[in-house]
Tab-separated table of C-alpha atoms and ligand atoms in Angstrom:
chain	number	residue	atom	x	y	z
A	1	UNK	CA	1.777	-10.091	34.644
A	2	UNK	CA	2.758	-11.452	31.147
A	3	UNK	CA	0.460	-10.181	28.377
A	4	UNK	CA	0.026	-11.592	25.510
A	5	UNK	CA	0.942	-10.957	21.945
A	6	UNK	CA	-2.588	-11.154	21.026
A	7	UNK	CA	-3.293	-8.560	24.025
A	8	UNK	CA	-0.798	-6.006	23.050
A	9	UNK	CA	-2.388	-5.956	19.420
A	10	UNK	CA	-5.396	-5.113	20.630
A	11	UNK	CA	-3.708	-2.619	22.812
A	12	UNK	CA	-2.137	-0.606	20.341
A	13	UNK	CA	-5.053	-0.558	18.101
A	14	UNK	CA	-6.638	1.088	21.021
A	15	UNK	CA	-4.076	3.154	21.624
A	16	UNK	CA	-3.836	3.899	17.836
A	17	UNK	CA	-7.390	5.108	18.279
A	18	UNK	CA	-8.011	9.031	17.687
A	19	UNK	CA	-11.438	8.656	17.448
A	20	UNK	CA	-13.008	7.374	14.661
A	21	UNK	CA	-9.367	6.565	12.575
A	22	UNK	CA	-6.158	4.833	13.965
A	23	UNK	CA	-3.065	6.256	13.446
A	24	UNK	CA	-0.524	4.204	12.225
A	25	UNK	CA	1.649	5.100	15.156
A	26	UNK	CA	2.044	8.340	17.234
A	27	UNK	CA	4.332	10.792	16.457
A	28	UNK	CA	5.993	9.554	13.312
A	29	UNK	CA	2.724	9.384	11.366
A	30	UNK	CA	0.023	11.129	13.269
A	31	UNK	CA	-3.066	10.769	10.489
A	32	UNK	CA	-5.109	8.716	8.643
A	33	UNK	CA	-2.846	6.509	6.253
A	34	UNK	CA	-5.235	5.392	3.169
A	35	UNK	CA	-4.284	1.297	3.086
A	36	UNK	CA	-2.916	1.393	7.038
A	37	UNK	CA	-7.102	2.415	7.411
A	38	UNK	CA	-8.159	-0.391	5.759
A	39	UNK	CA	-5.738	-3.261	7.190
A	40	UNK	CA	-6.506	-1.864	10.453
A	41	UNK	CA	-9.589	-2.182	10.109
A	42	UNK	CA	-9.147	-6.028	9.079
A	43	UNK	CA	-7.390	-5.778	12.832
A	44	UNK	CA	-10.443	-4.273	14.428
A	45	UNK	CA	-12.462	-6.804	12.783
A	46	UNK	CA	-11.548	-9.504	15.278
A	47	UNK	CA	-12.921	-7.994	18.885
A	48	UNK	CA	-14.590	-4.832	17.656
A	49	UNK	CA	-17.091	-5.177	14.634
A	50	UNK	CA	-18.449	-1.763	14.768
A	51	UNK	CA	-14.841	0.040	15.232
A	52	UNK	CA	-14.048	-1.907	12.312
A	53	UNK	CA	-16.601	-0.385	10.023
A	54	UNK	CA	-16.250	3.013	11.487
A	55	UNK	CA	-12.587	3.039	10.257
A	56	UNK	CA	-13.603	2.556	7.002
A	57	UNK	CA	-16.462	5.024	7.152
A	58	UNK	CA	-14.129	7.713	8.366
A	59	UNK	CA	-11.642	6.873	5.570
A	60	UNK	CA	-14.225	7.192	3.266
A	61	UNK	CA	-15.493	10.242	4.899
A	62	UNK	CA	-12.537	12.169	3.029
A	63	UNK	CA	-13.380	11.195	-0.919
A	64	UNK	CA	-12.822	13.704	-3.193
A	65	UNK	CA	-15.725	14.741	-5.520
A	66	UNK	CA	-14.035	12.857	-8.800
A	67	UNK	CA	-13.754	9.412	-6.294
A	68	UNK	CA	-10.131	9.352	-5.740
A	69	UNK	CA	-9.549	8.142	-1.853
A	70	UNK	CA	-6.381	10.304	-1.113
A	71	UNK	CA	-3.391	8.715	0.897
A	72	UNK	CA	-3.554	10.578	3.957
A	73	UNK	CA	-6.627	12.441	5.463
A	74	UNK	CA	-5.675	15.597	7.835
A	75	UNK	CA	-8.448	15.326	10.445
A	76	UNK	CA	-6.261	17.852	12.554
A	77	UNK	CA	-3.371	19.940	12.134
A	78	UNK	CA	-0.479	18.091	13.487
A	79	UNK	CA	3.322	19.657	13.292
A	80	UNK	CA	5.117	16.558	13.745
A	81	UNK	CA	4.781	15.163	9.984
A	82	UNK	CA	6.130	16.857	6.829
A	83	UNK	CA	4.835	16.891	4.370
A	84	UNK	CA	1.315	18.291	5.853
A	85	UNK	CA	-1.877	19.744	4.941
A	86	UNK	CA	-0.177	23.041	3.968
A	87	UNK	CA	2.568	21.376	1.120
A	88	UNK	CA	-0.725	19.671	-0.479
A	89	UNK	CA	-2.635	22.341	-0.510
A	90	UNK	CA	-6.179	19.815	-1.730
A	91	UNK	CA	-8.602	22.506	-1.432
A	92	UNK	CA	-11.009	19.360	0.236
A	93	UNK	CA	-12.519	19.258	3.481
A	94	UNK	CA	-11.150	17.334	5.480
A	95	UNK	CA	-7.714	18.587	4.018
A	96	UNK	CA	-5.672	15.526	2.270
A	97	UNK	CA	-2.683	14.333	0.220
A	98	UNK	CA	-2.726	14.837	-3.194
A	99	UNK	CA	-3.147	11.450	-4.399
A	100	UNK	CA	-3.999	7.730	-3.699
A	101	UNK	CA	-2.658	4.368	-2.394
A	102	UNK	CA	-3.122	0.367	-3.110
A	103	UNK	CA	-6.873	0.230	-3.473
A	104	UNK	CA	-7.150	-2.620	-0.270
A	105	UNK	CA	-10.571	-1.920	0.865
A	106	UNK	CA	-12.802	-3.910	-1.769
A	107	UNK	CA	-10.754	-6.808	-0.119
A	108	UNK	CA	-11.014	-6.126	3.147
A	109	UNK	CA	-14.883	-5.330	3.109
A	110	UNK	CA	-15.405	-8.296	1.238
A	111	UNK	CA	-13.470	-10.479	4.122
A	112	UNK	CA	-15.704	-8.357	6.775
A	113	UNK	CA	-18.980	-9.496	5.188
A	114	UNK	CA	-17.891	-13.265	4.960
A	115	UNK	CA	-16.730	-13.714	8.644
A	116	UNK	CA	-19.754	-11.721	9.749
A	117	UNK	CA	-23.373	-11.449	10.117
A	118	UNK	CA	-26.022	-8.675	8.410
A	119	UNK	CA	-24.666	-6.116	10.431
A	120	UNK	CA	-21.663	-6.652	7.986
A	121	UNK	CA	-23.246	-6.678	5.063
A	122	UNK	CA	-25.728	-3.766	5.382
A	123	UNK	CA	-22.285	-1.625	6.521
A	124	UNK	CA	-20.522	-2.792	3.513
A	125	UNK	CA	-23.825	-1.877	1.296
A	126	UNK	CA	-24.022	1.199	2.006
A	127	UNK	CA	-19.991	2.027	1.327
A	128	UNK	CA	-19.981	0.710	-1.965
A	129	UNK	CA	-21.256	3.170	-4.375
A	130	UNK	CA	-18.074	4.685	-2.535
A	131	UNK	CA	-16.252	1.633	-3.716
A	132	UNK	CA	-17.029	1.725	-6.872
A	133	UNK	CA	-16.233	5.579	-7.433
A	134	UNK	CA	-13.156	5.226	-5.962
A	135	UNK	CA	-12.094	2.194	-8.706
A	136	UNK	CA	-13.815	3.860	-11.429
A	137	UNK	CA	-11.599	6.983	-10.474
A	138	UNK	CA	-8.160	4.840	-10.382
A	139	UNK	CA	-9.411	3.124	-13.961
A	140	UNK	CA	-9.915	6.417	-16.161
A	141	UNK	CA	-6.946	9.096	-14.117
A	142	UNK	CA	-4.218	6.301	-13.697
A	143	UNK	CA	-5.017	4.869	-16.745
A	144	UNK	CA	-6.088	7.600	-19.387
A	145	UNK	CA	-5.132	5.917	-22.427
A	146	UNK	CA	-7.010	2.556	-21.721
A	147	UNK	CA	-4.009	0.061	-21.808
A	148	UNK	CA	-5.306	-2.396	-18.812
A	149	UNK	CA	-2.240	-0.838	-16.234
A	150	UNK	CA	-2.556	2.064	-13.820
A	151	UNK	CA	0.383	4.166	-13.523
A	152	UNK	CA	1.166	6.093	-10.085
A	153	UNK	CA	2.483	9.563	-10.061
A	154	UNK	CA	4.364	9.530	-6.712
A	155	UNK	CA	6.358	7.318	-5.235
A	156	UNK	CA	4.226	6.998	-1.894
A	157	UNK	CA	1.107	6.251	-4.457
A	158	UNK	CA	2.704	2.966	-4.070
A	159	UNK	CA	3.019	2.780	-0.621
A	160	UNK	CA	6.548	1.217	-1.154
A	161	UNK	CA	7.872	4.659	-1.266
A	162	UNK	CA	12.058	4.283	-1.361
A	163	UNK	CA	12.165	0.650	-3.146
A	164	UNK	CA	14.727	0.387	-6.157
A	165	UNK	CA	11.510	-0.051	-8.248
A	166	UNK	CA	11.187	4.055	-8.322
A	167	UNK	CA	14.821	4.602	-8.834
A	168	UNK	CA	14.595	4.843	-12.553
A	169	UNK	CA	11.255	7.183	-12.784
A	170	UNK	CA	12.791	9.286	-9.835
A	171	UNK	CA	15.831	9.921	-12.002
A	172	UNK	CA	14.136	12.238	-14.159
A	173	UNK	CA	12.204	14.480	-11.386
A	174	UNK	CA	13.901	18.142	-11.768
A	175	UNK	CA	14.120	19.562	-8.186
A	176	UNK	CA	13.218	23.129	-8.304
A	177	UNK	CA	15.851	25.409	-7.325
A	178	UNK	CA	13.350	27.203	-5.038
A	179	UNK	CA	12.817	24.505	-2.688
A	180	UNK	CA	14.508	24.841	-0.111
A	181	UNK	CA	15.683	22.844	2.676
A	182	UNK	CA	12.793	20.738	3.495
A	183	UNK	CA	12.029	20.547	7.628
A	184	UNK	CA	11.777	16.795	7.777
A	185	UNK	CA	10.365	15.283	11.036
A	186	UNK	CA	10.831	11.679	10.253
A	187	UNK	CA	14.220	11.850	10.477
A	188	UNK	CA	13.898	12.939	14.385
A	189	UNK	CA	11.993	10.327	15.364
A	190	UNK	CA	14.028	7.401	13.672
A	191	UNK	CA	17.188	6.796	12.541
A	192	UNK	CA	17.914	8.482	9.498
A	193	UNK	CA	19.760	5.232	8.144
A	194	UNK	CA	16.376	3.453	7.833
A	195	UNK	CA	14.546	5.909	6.218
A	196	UNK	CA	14.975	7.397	2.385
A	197	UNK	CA	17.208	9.790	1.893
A	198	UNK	CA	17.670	13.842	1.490
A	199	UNK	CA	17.841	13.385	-2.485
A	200	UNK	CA	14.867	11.494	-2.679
A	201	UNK	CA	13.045	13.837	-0.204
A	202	UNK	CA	13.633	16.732	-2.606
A	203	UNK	CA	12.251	14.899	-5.742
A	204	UNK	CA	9.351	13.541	-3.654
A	205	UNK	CA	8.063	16.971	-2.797
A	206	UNK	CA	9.055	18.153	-6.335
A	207	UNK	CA	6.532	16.290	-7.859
A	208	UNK	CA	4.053	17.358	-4.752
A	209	UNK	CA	5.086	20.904	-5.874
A	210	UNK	CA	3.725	19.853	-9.904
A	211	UNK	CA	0.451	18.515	-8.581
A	212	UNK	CA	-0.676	21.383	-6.029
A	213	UNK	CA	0.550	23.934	-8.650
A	214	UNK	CA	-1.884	22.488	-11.689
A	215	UNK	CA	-4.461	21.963	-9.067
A	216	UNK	CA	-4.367	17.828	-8.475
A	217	UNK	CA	-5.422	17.858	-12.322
A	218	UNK	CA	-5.118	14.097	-12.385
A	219	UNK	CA	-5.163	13.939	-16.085
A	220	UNK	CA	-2.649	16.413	-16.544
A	221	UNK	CA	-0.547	15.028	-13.917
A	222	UNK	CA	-0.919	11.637	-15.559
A	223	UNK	CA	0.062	12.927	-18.843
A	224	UNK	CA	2.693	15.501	-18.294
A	225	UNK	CA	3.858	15.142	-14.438
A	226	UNK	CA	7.324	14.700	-13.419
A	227	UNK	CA	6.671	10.592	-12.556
A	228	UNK	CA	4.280	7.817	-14.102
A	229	UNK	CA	5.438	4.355	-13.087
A	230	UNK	CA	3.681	1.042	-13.444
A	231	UNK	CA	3.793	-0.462	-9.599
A	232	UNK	CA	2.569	-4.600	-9.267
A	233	UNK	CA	1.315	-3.560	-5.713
A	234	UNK	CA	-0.842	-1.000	-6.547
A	235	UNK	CA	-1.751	-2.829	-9.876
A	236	UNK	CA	-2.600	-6.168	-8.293
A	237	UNK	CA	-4.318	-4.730	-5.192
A	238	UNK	CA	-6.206	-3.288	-7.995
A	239	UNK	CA	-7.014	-6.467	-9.758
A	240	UNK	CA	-7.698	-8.371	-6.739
A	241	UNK	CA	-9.620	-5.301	-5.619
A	242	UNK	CA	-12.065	-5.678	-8.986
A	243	UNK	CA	-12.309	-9.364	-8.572
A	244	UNK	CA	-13.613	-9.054	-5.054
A	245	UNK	CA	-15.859	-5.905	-5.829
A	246	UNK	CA	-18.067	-8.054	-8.762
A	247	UNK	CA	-18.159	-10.726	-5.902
A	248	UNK	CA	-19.514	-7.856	-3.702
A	249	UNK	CA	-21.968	-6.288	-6.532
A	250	UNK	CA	-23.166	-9.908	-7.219
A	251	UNK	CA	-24.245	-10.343	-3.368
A	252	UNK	CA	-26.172	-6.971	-3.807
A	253	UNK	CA	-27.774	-7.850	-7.078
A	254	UNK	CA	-25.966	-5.229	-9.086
A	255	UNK	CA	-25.212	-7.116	-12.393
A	256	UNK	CA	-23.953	-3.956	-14.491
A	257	UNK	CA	-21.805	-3.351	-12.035
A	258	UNK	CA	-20.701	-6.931	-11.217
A	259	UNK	CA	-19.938	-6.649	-15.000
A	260	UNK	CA	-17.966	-3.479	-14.775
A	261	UNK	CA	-15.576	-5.303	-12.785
A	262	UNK	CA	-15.092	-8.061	-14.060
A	263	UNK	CA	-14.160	-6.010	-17.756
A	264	UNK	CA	-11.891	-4.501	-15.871
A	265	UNK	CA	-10.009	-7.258	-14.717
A	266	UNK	CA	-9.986	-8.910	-17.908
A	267	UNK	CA	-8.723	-5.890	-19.712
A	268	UNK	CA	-5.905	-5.334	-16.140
A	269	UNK	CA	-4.938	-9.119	-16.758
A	270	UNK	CA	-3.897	-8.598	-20.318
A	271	UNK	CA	-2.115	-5.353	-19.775
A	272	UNK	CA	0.256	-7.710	-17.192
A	273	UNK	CA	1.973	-8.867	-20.275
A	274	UNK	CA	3.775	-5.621	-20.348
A	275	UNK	CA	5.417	-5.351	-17.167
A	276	UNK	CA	6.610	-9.126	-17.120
A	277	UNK	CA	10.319	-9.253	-17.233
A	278	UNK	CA	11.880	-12.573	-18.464
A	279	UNK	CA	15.323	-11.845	-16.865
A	280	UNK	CA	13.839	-11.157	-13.602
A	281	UNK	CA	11.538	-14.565	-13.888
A	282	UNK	CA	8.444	-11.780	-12.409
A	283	UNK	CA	6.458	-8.755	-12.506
A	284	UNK	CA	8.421	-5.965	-12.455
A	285	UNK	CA	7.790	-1.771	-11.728
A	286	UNK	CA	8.121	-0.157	-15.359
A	287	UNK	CA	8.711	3.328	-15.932
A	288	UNK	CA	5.528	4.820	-18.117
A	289	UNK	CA	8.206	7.722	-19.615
A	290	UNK	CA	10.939	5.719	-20.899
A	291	UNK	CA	9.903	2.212	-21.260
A	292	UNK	CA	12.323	0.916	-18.739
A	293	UNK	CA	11.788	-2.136	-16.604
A	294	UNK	CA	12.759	-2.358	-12.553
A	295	UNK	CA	15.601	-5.151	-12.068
A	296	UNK	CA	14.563	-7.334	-9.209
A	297	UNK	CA	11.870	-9.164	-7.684
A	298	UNK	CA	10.182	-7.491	-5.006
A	299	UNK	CA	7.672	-8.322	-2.197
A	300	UNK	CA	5.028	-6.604	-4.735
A	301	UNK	CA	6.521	-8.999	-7.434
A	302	UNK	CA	4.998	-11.842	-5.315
A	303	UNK	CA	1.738	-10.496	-4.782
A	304	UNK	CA	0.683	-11.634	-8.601
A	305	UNK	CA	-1.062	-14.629	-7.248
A	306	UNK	CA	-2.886	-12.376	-5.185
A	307	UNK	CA	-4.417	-10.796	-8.209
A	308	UNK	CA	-4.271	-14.280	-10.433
A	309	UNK	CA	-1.723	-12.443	-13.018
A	310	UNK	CA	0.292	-13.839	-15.747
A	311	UNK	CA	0.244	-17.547	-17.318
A	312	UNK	CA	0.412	-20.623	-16.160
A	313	UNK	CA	3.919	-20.285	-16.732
A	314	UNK	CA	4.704	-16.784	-15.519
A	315	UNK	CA	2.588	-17.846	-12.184
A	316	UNK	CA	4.966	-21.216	-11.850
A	317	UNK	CA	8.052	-18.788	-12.587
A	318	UNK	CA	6.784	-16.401	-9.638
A	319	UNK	CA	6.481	-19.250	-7.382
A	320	UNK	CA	9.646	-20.435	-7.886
A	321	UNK	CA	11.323	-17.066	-7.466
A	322	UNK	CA	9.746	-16.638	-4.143
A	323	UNK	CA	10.350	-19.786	-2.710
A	324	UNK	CA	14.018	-19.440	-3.432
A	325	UNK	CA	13.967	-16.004	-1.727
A	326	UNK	CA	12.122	-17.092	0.621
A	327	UNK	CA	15.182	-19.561	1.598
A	328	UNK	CA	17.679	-16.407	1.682
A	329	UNK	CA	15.359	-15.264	4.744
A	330	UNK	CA	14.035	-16.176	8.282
A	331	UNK	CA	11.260	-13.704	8.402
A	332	UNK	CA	8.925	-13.064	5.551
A	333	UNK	CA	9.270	-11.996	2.466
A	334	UNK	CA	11.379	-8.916	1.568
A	335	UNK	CA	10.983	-5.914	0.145
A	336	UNK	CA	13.964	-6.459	-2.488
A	337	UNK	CA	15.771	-9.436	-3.261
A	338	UNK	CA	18.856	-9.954	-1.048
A	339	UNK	CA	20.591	-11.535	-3.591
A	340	UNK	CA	20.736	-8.676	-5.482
A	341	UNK	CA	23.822	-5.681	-4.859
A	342	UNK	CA	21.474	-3.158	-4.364
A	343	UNK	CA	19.716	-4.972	-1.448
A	344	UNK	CA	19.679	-3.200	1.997
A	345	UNK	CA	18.565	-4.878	4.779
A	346	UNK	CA	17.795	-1.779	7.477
A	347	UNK	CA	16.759	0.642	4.629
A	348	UNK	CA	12.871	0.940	4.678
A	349	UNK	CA	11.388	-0.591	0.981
A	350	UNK	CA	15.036	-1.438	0.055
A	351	UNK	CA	15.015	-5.033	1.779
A	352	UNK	CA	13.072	-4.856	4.868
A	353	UNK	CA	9.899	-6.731	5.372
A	354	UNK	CA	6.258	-5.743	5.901
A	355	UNK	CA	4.001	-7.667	7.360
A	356	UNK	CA	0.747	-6.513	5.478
A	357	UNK	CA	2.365	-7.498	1.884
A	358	UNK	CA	3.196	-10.604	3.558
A	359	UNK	CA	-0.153	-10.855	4.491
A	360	UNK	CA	-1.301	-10.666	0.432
A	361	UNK	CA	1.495	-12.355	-1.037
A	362	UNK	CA	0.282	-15.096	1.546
A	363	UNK	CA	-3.536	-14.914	0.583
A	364	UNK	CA	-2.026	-15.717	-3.354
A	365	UNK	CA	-0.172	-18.455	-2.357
A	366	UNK	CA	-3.304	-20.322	-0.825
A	367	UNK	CA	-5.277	-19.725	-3.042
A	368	UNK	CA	-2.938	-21.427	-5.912
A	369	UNK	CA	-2.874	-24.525	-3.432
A	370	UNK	CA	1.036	-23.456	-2.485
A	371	UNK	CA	-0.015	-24.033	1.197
A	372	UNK	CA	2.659	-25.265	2.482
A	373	UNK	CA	4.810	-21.977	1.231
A	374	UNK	CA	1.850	-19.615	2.508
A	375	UNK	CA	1.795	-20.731	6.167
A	376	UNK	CA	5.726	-20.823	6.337
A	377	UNK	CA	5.212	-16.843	5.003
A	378	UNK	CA	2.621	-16.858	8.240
A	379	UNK	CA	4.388	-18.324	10.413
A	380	UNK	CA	8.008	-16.686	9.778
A	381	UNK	CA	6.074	-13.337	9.892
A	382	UNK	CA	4.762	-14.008	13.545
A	383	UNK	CA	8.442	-14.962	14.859
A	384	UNK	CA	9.613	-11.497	13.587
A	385	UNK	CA	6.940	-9.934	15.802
A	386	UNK	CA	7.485	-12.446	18.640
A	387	UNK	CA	11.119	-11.775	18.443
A	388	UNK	CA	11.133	-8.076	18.065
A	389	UNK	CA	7.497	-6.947	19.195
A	390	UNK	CA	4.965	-4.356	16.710
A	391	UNK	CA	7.530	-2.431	14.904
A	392	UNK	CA	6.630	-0.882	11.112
A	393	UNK	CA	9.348	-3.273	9.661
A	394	UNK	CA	11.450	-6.004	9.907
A	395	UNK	CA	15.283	-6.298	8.834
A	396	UNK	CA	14.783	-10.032	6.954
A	397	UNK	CA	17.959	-11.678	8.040
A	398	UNK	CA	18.166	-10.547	11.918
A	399	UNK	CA	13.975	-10.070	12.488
A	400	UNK	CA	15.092	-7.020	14.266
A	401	UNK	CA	12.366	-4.151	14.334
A	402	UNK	CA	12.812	-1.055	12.304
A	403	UNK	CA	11.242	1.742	12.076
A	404	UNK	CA	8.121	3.427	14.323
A	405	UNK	CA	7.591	1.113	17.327
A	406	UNK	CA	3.739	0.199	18.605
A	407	UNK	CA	2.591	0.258	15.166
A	408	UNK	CA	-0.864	-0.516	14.173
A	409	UNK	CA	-0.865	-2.717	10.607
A	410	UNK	CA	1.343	-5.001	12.109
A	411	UNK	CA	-0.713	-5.697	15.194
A	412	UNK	CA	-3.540	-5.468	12.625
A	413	UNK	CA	-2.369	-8.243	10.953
A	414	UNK	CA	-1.081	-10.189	13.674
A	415	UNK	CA	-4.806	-10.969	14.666
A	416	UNK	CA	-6.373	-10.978	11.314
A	417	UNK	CA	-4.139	-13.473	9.939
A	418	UNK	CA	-5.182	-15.835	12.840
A	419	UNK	CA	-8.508	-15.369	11.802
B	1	9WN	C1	4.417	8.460	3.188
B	1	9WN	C2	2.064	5.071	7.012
B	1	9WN	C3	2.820	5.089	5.696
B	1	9WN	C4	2.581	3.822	4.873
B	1	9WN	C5	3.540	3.719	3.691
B	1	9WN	C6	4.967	3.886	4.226
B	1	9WN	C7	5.112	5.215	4.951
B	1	9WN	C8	4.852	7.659	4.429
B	1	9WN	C9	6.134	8.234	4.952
B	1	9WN	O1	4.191	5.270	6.022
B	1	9WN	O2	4.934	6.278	4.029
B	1	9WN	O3	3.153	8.037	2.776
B	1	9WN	O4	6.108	9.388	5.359
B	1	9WN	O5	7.172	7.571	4.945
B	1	9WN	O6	5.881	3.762	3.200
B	1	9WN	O7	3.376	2.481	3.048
B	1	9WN	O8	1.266	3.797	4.388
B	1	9WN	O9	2.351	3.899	7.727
C-alpha cells in the first residue's frame, strides 16, 4: 500500500524516537542535536502535543549551570560519532558538547502556545526561566564587550558548519602537532565528497582541544580562542528568538523581563550595521579577529527578515538578492550562492539546501508581505522531498538527496510547514 509523505514523516519521527529525544537520524548522528531538538519538536507538534514538549524538556534537561544549552547532549555512550563525550570532556551530567547552536526554541515554543490550548502554555511556562538563562547566557559569553552581535567560537556553533562563511576565521586555527589522525565516522556512513573535509576536521577539533583544555571558560574562549566569527544564522535566530521571548514574557505578565528582551533586540538590531556588506547587497559572516567580511550571500543571509534586520533599504536589497537566487534554483534556497566560483552543489553548507533555514527564511518573507516569494520557497522545498524522499540535504539544481537518509528536521518540517 502507498503511504503517504505525510505518513512517513510521522514515521521517522517515531523511529527517530530514543525515548524522550529524537535523533536526527541513526547512525550518522546518534544524539540529541541542540536546534534538530527544537524543529523536531515543531514536527511532533502536529499529532503528538505531549512528545512535543517532552523534546524540549529533555533538551533542556542538559543546561549547564551558567545557561548555555550545549549543541549536542550525550544521553548514552554511542561509538559511531566522533567527536564524542570523551573529546569534550564538559564535566556536566548528562555529558555534552562544548558549546551552543542557533537559539530556535523561543520560536518554536512561542508557535506551540499559539496553535494550542493551556496545556501549551502551562508547558511553555514552566521552561522559560530556562529560556531566558539560556539568552541571557548567549548575550554576556558571545558578546562580552556589549557591541549588539554574538560571535561563535566553532564552526558547528553555527550549525552551518563547512560554509565558505568560516573559511576566513578557520584560516587562522593552528592544528596542534599532537593531534593525530582523527577516527572519523561520518565519513563511513556517507560519501566523503559531501561532507567537509580532513583539513577542516583537524582545525575543528583544534579549537575543541582550546576549549576542553581552559575548561569551556566561555569568556576566555571568547576573548583569546582560536575562532570568533559573527554568523547571521545564529545572530538572527537570536533576534527573532528575543522578539518572540518579550511576546512570551508579556503573555506571563513578566514586564522586566518582556523589557529585557526587547533592549536586547534594539541594541542586536543596531549592531547589524556592522556585518552588512554593500558588495554582497546582504548580511554577511565577519571574522571578530581580523575584521574581514564573508563574500557571498548565503541561506543565513536571507534569514534577516526573519529577525526584521537592516533598513528599509538593506531589507529591499535582501529581497532582491534572494529572489534572483532563488531563479538560479528549483528547490529552495541554497546554502551559498551558485553564482559564485566557490559554489558546490553536493558539498554539505557549500551549496546544498536545508529545509529548516528554508523554513525561517520563509517565515521572513511572510511576514514582510513577500508572499508570493515565501510559498514558492514552500512549495519548491516540498518537491525536493517528494522527488528525493527525507534526506538531511538537498543538491539545489538536481533536488537529489544528500547526506543521512530518514532524517528527522526534514520530516519535521515537512508537517509543520503545512501547519
Ligand atoms: C556537527 C545534526 C547536525 C546539525 C548541523 C549539521 C551537522 C554535525 C556534524 O549535523 O553537524 O554538529 O557532525 O556534521 O551541520 O547543523 O545540527 O543534524
Amino acid at each position: 500500500m502507498h503511504t503517504s509523505l505525510k505518513q512517513q514523516a510521522i514515521d521517522i519521527l517515531r523511529m527517530n524516537d530514543r525515548g524522550g529525544y529524537t535523533v536526527p537520524t541513526a547512525r550518522l548522528y546518534p544524539y540529541q542535536w541542540e536546534w534538530d531538538s527544537v524543529f523536531a519538536a515543531l514536527g511532533f507538534a502536529t499529532f503528538d502535543r505531549d512528545r512535543a514538549w517532552v523534546e524540549i524538556e529533555t533538551l533542556f534537561s542538559g543546561q549547564w549551570a551558567d545557561g548555555m544549552v550545549p549543541h549536542i547532549i550525550f544521553h548514552k555512550t554511542d561509538p559511531d560519532y566522533f567527536p564524542g563525550p570523551e573529546m569534550w570532556k564538559s564535566n556536566t551530567v548528562p555529558p555534552s558538547s562544548g558549546h551552543s547552536q542557533p537559539p530556535v526554541a523561543a520560536s518554536a515554543m512561542l508557535t506551540m502556545m499559539k496553535t494550542g490550548g493551556a496545556i501549551d502554555r502551562a508547558r511553555a511556562k514552566a521552561l522559560f526561566d530556562k529560556l531566558i538563562r539560556w539568552h541571557r547566557w548567549f548575550h554576556t559569553y558571545r558578546d562580552p564587550d556589549e557591541t549588539g552581535v554574538v560571535g561563535i567560537i566553532h564552526p558547528w556553533e553555527s550549525g552551518r558548519d563547512n560554509c565558505p562563511d568560516w573559511d576566513i576565521g578557520m584560516a587562522e586555527v593552528a592544528v596542534p602537532e599532537d593531534l593525530g589522525d582523527l577516527p572519523r565516522r561520518d565519513i563511513t556512513h556517507v560519501d566523503p565528497s559531501e561532507r567537509p573535509t580532513a583539513e577542516q576536521y583537524n582545525r575543528y577539533l583544534a579549537i575543541v582541544k582550546f576549549g576542553q583544555e581552559c575548561r569551556w571558560d566561555h569568556l576566555e574562549i571568547a576573548r583569546n580562542g582560536p575562532f570568533f566569527m559573527v554568523d547571521p544564522c545564529v545572530q538572527f535566530a537570536l533576534m527573532r528568538g528575543d522578539r518572540d521571548l518579550a511576546e512570551l514574557a508579556d503573555a506571563f505578565g513578566e514586564p522586566g523581563i518582556r523589557d529585557e528582551a526587547e533592549s536586547w533586540l534594539k541594541h542586536s538590531k543596531e549592531g547589524c550595521e556592522t556585518f552588512w556588506s554593500e558588495d554582497v547587497g546582504g548580511f554577511v559572516a565577519k571574522d571578530l579577529r581580523s575584521g574581514g567580511l564573508s563574500t557571498a550571500f548565503t541561506n543565513a543571509s536571507a534569514m534577516a527578515l526573519y529577525a526584521d534586520a537592516g533598513t528599509p533599504d538593506q531589507q529591499n536589497r535582501s529581497v532582491a538578492e534572494i529572489a534572483a537566487i532563488l531563479d538560479n534554483c528549483s528547490y529552495g534556497f541554497p546554502s551559498w550562492d551558485p553564482r559564485d566560483e566557490q559554489f558546490e552543489s553536493r558539498r554539505y553548507w557549500r551549496g546544498p539546501i536545508w529545509s529548516v533555514v528554508n523554513y525561517m527564511i520563509a517565515i521572513g518573507l511572510a511576514d514582510k508581505d513577500e508572499t508570493a516569494l515565501a510559498e514558492r520557497l514552500r512549495a519548491d522545498t516540498r518537491k525536493a522531498v517528494e522527488k528525493s524522499g527525507f534526506y538531511e540535504y538537498f543538491d539545489p539544481l538536481s533536488g537529489e538527496g544528500l547526506g543521512g537518509k530518514l532524517f528527522t528536521w526534514t520530516a519535521a518540517i515537512h508537517l509543520a510547514w503545512a501547519m
